JSON list of C-alpha atoms in Angstrom, two decimals:
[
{"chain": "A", "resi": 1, "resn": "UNK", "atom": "CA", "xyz": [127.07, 48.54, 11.87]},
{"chain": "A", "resi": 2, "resn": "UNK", "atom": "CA", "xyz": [128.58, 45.04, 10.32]},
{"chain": "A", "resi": 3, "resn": "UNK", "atom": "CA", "xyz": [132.31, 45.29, 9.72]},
{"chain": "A", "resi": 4, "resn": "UNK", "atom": "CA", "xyz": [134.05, 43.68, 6.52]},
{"chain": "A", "resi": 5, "resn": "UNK", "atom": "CA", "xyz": [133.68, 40.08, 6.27]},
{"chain": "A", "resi": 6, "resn": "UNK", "atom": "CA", "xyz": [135.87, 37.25, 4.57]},
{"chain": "A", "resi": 7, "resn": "UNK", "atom": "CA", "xyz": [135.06, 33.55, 4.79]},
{"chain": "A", "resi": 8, "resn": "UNK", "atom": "CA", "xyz": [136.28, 31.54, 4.67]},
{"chain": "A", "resi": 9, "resn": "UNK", "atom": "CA", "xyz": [138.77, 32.45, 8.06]},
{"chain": "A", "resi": 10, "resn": "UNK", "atom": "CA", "xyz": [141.04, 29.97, 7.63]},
{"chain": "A", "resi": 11, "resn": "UNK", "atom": "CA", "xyz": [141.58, 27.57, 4.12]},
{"chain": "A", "resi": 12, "resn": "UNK", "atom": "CA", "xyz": [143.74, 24.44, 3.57]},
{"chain": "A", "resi": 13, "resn": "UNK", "atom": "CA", "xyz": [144.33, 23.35, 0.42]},
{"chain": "A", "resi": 14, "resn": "UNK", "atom": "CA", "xyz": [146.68, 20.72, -1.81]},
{"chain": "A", "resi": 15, "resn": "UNK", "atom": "CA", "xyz": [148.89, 22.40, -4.30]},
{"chain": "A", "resi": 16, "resn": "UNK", "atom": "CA", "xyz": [146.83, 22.11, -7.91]},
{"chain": "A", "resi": 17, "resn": "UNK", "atom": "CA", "xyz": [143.70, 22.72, -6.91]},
{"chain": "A", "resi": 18, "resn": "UNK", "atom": "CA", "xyz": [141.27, 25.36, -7.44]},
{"chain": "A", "resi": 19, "resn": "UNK", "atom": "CA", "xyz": [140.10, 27.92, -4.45]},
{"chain": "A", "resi": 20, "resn": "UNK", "atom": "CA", "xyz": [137.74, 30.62, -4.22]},
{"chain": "A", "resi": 21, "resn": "UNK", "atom": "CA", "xyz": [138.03, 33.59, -0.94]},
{"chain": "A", "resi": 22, "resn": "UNK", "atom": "CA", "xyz": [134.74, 35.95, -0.32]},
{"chain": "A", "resi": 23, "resn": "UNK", "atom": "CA", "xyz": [134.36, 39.32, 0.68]},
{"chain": "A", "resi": 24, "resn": "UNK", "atom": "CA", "xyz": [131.46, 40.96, 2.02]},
{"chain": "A", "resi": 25, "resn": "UNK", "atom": "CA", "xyz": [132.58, 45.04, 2.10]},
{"chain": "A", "resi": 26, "resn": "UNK", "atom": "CA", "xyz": [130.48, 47.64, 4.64]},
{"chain": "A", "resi": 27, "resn": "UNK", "atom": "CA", "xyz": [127.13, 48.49, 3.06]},
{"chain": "A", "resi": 28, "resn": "UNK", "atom": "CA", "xyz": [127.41, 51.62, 0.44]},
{"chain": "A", "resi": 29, "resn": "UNK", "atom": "CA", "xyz": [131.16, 51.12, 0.20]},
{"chain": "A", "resi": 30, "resn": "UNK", "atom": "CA", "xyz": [131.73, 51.53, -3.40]},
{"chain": "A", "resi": 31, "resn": "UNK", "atom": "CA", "xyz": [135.37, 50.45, -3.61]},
{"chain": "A", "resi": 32, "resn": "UNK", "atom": "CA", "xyz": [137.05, 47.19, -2.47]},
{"chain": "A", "resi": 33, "resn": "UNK", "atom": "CA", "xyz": [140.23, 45.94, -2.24]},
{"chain": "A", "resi": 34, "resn": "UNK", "atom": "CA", "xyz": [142.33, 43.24, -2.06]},
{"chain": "A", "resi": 35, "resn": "UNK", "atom": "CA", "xyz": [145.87, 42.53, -0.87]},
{"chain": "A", "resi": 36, "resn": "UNK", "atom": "CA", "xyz": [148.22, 39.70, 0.21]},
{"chain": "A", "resi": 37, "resn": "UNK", "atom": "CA", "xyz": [150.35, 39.29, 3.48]},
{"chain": "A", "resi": 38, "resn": "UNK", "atom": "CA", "xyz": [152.97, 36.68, 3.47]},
{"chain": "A", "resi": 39, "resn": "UNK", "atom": "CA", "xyz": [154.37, 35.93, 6.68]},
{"chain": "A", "resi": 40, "resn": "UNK", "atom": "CA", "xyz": [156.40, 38.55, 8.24]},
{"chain": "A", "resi": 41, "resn": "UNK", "atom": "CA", "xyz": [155.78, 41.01, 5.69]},
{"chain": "A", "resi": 42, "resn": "UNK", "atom": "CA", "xyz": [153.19, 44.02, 5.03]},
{"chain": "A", "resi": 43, "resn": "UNK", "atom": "CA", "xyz": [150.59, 43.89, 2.78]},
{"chain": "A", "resi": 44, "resn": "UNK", "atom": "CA", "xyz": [150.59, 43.71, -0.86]},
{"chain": "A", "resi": 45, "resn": "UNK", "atom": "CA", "xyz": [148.20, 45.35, -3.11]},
{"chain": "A", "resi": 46, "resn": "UNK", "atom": "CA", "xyz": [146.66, 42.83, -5.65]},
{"chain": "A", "resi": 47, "resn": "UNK", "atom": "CA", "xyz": [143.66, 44.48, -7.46]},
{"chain": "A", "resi": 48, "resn": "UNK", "atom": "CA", "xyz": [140.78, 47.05, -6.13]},
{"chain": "A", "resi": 49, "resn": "UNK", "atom": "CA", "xyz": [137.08, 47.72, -7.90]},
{"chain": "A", "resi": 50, "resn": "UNK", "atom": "CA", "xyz": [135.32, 50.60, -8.21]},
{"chain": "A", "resi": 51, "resn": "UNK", "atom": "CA", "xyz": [131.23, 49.46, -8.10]},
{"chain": "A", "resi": 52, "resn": "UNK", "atom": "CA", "xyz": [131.74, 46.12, -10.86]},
{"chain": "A", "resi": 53, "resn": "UNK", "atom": "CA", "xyz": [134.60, 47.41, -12.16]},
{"chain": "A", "resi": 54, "resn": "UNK", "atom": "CA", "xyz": [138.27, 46.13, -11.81]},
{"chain": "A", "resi": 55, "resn": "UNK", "atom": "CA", "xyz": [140.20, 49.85, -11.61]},
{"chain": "A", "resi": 56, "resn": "UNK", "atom": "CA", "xyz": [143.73, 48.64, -11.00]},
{"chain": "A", "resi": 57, "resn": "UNK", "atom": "CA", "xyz": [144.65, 45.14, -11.36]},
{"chain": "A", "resi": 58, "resn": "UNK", "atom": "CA", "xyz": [148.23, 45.21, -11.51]},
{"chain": "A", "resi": 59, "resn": "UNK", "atom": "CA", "xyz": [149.09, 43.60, -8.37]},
{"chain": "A", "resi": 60, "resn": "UNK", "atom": "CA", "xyz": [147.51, 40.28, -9.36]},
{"chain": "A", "resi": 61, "resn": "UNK", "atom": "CA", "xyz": [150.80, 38.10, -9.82]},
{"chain": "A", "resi": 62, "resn": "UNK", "atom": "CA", "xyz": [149.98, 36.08, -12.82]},
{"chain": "A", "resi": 63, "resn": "UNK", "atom": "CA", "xyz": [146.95, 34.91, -14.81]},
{"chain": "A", "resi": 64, "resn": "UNK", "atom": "CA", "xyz": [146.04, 31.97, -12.03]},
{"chain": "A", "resi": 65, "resn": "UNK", "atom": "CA", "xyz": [144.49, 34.96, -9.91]},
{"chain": "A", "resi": 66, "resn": "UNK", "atom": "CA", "xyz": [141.58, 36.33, -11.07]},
{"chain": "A", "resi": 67, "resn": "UNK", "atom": "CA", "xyz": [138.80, 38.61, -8.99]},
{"chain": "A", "resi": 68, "resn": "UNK", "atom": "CA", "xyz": [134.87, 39.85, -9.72]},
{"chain": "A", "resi": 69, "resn": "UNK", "atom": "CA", "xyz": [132.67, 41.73, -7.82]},
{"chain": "A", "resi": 70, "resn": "UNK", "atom": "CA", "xyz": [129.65, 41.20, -10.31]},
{"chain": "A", "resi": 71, "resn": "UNK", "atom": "CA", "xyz": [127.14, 43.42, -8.29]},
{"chain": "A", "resi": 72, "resn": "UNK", "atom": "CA", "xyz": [129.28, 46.20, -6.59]},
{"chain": "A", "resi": 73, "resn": "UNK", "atom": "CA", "xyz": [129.13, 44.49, -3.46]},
{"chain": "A", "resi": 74, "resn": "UNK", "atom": "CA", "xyz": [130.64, 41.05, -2.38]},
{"chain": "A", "resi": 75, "resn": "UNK", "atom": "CA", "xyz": [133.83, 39.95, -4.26]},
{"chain": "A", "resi": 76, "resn": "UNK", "atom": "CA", "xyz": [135.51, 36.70, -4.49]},
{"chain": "A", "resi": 77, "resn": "UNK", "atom": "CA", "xyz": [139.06, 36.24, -5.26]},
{"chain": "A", "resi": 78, "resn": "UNK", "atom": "CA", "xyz": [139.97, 32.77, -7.00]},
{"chain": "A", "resi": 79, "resn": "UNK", "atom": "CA", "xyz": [142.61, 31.00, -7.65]},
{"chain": "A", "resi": 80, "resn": "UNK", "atom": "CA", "xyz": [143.82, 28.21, -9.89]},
{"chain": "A", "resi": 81, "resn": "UNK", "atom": "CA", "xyz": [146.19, 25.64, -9.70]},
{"chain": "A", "resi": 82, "resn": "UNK", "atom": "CA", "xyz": [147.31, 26.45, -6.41]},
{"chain": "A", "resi": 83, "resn": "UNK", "atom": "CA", "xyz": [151.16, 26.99, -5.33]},
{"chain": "A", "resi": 84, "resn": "UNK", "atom": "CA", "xyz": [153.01, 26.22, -1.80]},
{"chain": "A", "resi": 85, "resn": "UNK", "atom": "CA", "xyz": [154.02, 30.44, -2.98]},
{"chain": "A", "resi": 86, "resn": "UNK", "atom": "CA", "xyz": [150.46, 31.52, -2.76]},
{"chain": "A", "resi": 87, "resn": "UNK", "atom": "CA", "xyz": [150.00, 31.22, 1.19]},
{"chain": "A", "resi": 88, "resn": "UNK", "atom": "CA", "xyz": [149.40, 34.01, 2.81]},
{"chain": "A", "resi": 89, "resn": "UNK", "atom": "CA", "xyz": [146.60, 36.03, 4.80]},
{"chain": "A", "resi": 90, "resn": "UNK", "atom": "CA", "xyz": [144.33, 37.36, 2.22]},
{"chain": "A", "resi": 91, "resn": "UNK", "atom": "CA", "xyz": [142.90, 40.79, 3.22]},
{"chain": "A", "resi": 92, "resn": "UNK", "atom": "CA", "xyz": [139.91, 42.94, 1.92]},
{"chain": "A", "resi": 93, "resn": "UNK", "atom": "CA", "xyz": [139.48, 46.30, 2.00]},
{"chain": "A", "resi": 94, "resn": "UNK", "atom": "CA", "xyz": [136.40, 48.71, 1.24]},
{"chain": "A", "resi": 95, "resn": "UNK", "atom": "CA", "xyz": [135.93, 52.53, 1.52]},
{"chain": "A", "resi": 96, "resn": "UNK", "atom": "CA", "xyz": [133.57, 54.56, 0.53]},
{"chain": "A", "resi": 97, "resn": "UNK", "atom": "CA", "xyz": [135.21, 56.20, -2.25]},
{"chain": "A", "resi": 98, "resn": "UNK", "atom": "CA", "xyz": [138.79, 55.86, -3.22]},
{"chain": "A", "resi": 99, "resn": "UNK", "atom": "CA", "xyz": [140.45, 58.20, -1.14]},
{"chain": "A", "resi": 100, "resn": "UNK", "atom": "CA", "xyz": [138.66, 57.70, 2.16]},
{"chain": "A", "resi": 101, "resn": "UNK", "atom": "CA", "xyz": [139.95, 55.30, 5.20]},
{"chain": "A", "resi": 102, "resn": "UNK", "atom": "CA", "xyz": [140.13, 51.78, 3.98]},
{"chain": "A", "resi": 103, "resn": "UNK", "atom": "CA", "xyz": [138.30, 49.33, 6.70]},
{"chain": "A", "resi": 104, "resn": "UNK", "atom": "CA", "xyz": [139.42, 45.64, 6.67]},
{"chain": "A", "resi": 105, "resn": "UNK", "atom": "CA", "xyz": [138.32, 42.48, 7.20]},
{"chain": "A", "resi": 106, "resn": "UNK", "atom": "CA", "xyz": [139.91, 39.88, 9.63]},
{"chain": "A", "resi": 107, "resn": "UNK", "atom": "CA", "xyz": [141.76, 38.37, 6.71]},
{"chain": "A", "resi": 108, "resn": "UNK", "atom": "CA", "xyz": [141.72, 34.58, 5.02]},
{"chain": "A", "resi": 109, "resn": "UNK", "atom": "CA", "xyz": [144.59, 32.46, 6.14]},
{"chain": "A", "resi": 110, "resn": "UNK", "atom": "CA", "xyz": [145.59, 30.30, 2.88]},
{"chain": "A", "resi": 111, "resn": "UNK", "atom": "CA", "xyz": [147.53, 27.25, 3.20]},
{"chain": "A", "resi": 112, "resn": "UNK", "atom": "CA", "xyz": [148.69, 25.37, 0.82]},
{"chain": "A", "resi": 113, "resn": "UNK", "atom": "CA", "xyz": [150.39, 21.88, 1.15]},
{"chain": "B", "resi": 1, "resn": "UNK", "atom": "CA", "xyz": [157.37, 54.20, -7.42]},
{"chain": "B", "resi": 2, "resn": "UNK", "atom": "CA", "xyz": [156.22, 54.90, -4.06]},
{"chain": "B", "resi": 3, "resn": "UNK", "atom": "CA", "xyz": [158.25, 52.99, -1.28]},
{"chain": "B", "resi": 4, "resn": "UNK", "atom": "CA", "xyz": [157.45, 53.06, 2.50]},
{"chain": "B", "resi": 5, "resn": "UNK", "atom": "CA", "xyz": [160.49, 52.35, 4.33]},
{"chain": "B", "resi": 6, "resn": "UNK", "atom": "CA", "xyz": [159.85, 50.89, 8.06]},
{"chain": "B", "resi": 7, "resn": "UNK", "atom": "CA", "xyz": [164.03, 50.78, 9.27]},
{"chain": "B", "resi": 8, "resn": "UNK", "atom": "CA", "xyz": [162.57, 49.51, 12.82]},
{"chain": "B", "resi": 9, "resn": "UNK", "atom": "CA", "xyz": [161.72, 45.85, 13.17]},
{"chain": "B", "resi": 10, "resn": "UNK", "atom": "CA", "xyz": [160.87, 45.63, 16.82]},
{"chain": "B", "resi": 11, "resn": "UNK", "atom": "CA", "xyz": [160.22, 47.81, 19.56]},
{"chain": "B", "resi": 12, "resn": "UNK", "atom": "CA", "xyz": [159.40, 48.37, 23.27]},
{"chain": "B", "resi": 13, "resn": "UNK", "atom": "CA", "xyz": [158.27, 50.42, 25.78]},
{"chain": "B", "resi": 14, "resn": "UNK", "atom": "CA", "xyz": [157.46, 50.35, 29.30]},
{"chain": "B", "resi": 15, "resn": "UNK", "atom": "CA", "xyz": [153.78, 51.03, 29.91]},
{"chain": "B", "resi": 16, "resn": "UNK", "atom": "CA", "xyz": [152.99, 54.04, 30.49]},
{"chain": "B", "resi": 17, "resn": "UNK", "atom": "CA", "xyz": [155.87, 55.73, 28.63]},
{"chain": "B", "resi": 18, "resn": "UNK", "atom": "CA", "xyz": [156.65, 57.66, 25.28]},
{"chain": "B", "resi": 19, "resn": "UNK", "atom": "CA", "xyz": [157.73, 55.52, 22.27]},
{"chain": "B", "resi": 20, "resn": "UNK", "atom": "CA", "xyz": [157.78, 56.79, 18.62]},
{"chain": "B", "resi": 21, "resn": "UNK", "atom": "CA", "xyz": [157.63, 54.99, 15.22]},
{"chain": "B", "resi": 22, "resn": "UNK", "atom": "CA", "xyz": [159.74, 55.41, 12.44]},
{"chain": "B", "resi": 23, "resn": "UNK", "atom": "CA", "xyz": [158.31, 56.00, 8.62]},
{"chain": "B", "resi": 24, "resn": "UNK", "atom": "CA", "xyz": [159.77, 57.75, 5.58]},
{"chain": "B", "resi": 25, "resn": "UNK", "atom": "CA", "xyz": [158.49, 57.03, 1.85]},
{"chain": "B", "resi": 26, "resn": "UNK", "atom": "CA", "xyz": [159.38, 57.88, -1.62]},
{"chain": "B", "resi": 27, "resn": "UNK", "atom": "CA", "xyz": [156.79, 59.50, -4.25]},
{"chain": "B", "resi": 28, "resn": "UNK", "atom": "CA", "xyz": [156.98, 62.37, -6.86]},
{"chain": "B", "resi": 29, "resn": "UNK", "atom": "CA", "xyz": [153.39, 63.14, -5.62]},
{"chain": "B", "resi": 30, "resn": "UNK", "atom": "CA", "xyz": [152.22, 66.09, -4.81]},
{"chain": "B", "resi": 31, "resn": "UNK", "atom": "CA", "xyz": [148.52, 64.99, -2.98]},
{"chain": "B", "resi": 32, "resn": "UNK", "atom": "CA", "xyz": [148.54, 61.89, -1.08]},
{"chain": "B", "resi": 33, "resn": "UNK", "atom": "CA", "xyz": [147.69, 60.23, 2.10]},
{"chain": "B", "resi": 34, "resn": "UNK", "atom": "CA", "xyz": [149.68, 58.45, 4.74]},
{"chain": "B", "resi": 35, "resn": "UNK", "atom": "CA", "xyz": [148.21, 56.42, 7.38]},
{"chain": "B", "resi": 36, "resn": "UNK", "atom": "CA", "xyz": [149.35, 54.30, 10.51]},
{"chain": "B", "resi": 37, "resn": "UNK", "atom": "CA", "xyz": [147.58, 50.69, 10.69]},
{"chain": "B", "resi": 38, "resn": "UNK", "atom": "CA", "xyz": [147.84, 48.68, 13.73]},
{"chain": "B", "resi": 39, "resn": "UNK", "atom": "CA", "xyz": [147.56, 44.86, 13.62]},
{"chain": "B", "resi": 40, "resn": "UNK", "atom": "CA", "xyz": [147.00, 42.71, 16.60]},
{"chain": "B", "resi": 41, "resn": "UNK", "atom": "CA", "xyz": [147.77, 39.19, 16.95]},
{"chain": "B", "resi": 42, "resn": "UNK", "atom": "CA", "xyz": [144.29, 38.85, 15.65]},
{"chain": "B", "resi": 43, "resn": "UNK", "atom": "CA", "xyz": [144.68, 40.00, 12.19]},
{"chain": "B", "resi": 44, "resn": "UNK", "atom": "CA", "xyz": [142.23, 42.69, 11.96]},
{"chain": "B", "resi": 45, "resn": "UNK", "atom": "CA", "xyz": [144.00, 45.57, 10.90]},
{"chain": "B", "resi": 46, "resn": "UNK", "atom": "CA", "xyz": [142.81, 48.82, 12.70]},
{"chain": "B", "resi": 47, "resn": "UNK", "atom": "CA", "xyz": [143.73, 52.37, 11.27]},
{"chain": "B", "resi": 48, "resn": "UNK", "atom": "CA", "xyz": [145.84, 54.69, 14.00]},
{"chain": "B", "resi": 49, "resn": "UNK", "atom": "CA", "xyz": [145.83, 57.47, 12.17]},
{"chain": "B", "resi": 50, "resn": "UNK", "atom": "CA", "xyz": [145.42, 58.98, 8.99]},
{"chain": "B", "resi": 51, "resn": "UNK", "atom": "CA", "xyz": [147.44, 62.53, 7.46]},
{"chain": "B", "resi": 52, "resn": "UNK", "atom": "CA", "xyz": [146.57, 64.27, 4.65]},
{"chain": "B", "resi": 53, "resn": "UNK", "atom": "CA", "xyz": [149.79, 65.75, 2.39]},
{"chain": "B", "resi": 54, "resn": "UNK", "atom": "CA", "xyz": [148.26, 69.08, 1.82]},
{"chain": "B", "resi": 55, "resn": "UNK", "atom": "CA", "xyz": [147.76, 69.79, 5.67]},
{"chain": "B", "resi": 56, "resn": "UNK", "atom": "CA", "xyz": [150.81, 70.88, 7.13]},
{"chain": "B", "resi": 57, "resn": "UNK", "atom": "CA", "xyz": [149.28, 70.49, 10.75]},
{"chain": "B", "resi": 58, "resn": "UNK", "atom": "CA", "xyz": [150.11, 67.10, 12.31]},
{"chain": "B", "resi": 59, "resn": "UNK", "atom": "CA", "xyz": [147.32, 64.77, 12.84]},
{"chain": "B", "resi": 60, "resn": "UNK", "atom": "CA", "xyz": [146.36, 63.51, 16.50]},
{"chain": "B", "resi": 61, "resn": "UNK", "atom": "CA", "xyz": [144.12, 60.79, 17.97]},
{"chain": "B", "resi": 62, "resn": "UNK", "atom": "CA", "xyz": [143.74, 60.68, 21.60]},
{"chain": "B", "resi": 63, "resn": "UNK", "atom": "CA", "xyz": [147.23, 59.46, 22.46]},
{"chain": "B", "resi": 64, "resn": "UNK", "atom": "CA", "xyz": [148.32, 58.77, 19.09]},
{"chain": "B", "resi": 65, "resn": "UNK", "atom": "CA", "xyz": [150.27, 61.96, 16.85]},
{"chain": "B", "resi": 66, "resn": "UNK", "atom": "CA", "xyz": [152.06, 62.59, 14.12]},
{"chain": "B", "resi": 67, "resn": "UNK", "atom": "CA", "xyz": [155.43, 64.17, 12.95]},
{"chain": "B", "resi": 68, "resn": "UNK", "atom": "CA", "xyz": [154.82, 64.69, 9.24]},
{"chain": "B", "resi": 69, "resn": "UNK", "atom": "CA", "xyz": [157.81, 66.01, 7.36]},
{"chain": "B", "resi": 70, "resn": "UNK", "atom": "CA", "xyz": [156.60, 66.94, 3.45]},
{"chain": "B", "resi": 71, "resn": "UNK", "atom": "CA", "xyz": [159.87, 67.96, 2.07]},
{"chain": "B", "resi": 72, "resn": "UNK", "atom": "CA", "xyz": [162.10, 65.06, 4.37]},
{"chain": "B", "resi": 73, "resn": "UNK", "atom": "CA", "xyz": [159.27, 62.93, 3.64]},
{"chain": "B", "resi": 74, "resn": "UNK", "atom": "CA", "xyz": [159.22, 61.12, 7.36]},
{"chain": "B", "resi": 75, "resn": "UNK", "atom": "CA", "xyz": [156.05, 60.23, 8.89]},
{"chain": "B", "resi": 76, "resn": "UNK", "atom": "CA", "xyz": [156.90, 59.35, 12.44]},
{"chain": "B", "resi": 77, "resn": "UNK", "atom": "CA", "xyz": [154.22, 58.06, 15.18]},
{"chain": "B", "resi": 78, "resn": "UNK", "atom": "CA", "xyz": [154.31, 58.78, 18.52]},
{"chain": "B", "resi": 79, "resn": "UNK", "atom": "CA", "xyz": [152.59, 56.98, 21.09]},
{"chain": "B", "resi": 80, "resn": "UNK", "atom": "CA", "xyz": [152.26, 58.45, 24.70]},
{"chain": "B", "resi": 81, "resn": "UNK", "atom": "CA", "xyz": [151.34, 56.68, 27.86]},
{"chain": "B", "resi": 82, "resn": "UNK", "atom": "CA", "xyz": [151.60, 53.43, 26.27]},
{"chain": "B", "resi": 83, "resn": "UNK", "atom": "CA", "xyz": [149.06, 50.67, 27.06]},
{"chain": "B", "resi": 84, "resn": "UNK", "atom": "CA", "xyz": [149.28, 47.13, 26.93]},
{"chain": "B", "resi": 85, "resn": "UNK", "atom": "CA", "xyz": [146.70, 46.80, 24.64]},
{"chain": "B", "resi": 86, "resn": "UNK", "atom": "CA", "xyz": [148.67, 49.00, 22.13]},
{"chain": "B", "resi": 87, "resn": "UNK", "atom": "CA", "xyz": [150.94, 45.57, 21.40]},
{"chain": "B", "resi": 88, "resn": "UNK", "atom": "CA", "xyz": [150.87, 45.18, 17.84]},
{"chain": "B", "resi": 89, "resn": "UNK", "atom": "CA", "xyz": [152.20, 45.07, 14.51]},
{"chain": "B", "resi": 90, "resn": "UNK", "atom": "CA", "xyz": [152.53, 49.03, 13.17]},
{"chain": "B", "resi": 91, "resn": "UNK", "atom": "CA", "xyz": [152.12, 49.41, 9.63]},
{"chain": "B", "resi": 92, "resn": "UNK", "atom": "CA", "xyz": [152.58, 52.57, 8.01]},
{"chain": "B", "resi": 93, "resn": "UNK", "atom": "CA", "xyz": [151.12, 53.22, 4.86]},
{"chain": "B", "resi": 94, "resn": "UNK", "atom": "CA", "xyz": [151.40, 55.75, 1.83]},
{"chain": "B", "resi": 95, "resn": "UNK", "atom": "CA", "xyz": [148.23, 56.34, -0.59]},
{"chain": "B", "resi": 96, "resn": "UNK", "atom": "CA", "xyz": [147.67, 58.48, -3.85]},
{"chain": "B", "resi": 97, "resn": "UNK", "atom": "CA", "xyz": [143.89, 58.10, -3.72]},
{"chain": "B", "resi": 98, "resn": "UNK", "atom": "CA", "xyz": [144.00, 54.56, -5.15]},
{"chain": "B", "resi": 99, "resn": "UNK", "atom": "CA", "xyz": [146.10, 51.78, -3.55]},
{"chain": "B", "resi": 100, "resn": "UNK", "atom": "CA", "xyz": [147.65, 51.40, -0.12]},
{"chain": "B", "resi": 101, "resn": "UNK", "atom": "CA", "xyz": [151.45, 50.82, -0.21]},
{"chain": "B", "resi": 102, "resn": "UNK", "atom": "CA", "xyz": [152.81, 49.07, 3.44]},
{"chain": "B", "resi": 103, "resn": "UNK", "atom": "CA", "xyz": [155.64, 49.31, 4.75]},
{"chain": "B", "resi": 104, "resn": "UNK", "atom": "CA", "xyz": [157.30, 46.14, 6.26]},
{"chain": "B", "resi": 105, "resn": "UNK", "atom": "CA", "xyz": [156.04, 47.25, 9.79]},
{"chain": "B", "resi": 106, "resn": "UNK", "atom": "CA", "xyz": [157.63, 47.47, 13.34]},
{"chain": "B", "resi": 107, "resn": "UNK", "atom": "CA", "xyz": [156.28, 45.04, 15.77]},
{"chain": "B", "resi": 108, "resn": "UNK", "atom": "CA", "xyz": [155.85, 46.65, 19.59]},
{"chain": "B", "resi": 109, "resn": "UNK", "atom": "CA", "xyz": [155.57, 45.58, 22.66]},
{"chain": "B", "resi": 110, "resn": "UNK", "atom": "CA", "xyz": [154.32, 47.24, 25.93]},
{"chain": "B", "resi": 111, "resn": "UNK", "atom": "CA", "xyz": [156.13, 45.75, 28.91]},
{"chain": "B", "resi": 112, "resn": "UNK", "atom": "CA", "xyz": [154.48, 46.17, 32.25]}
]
């Protein structure tokens, strides 16, 4: 069946402005995740839902990062006022059940000049 | 705080040969899962393997296995009869039923 998704696969943007990342989990995945790679570096957990709900949102860096996943299925990660700091592969993440394997998608490369 | 400690940047192995990873991690957890993630060139991260704490037999995929230590807390992968294809980033991982926690990886290569 149809993997993870994230679109889009590669974003540039200027610093200051205003971006929005997608994530389309496996169908009947109930919890989705999202993390950060920087260059060089593993992952970094940023929040993860359980159906709408945000369970742990303690990665999220500061209040210009902000993610919903209004139906318990796709998510979208935004972000405001963007910094040269913020780019980085964004990866999602959904399982079925916390727990379980986590499948990913093929990441969004962020750029921001 | 959990910590996944990854003390081997960059690896390599001759195809066809033996090479093992090295992982060790910090939690006052008692249940918890650890996991090996491989990462190609193309992103995509694909799990290797995955251990439960509670099992005290290693895991094993094919050619992929696991030395799982509970009380040293080391998580070591071993690879056997390497394959080109298995040139990658190697992350391992550490979860307590909620959020992954990566280490900083070892990147490998298969020489022919």
């Amino acid at each position: 069946g149809a993997g993870v998704s994230q679109t889009p696969s590669n974003k540039v943007t200027e610093k200051g402005k205003y971006v929005e990342l997608r994530c389309d989990p496996i169908s009947g995945h109930t919890a989705l995740y999202w993390y950060r790679q920087s260059l060089g570096q593993g992952p970094e957990f940023l929040i993860y839902f359980q159906g709408t709900g945000a369970a742990d949102d303690s990665g999220l860096p500061n209040d210009r990062f902000f993610a919903v996943r209004p139906e318990g299925s796709v998510s979208t990660l935004k972000i405001q006022r963007t910094e040269r700091g913020d780019s980085a592969v964004y990866l999602c993440a959904s399982s079925f059940g916390t727990g379980t394997e986590q499948y990913f998608g093929p990441g969004t490369r962020l750029t921001v000049t | 705080a959990q910590t996944v400690t990854q003390s081997q940047p960059e690896m390599s192995v001759q195809e066809a040969e033996t090479v093992t990873l090295s992982c060790t991690y910090d939690t006052s957890e008692s249940n918890y899962y650890l996991f090996w993630y491989k990462q190609p060139p193309s992103r995509q991260m694909i799990l290797v393997i995955r251990q439960e704490a509670y099992k005290q037999q290693n895991a094993t995929e094919n050619r992929f296995s696991v030395n799982f230590q509970k009380a040293a807390k080391s998580f070591s992968l071993k690879i056997s009869d390497s394959q080109l294809g298995d040139t990658a980033m190697y992350f391992c991982a550490f979860s307590n039923n909620r959020k992954l926690i990566w280490g900083l990886g070892t990147s490998l290569a298969v020489n022919p």
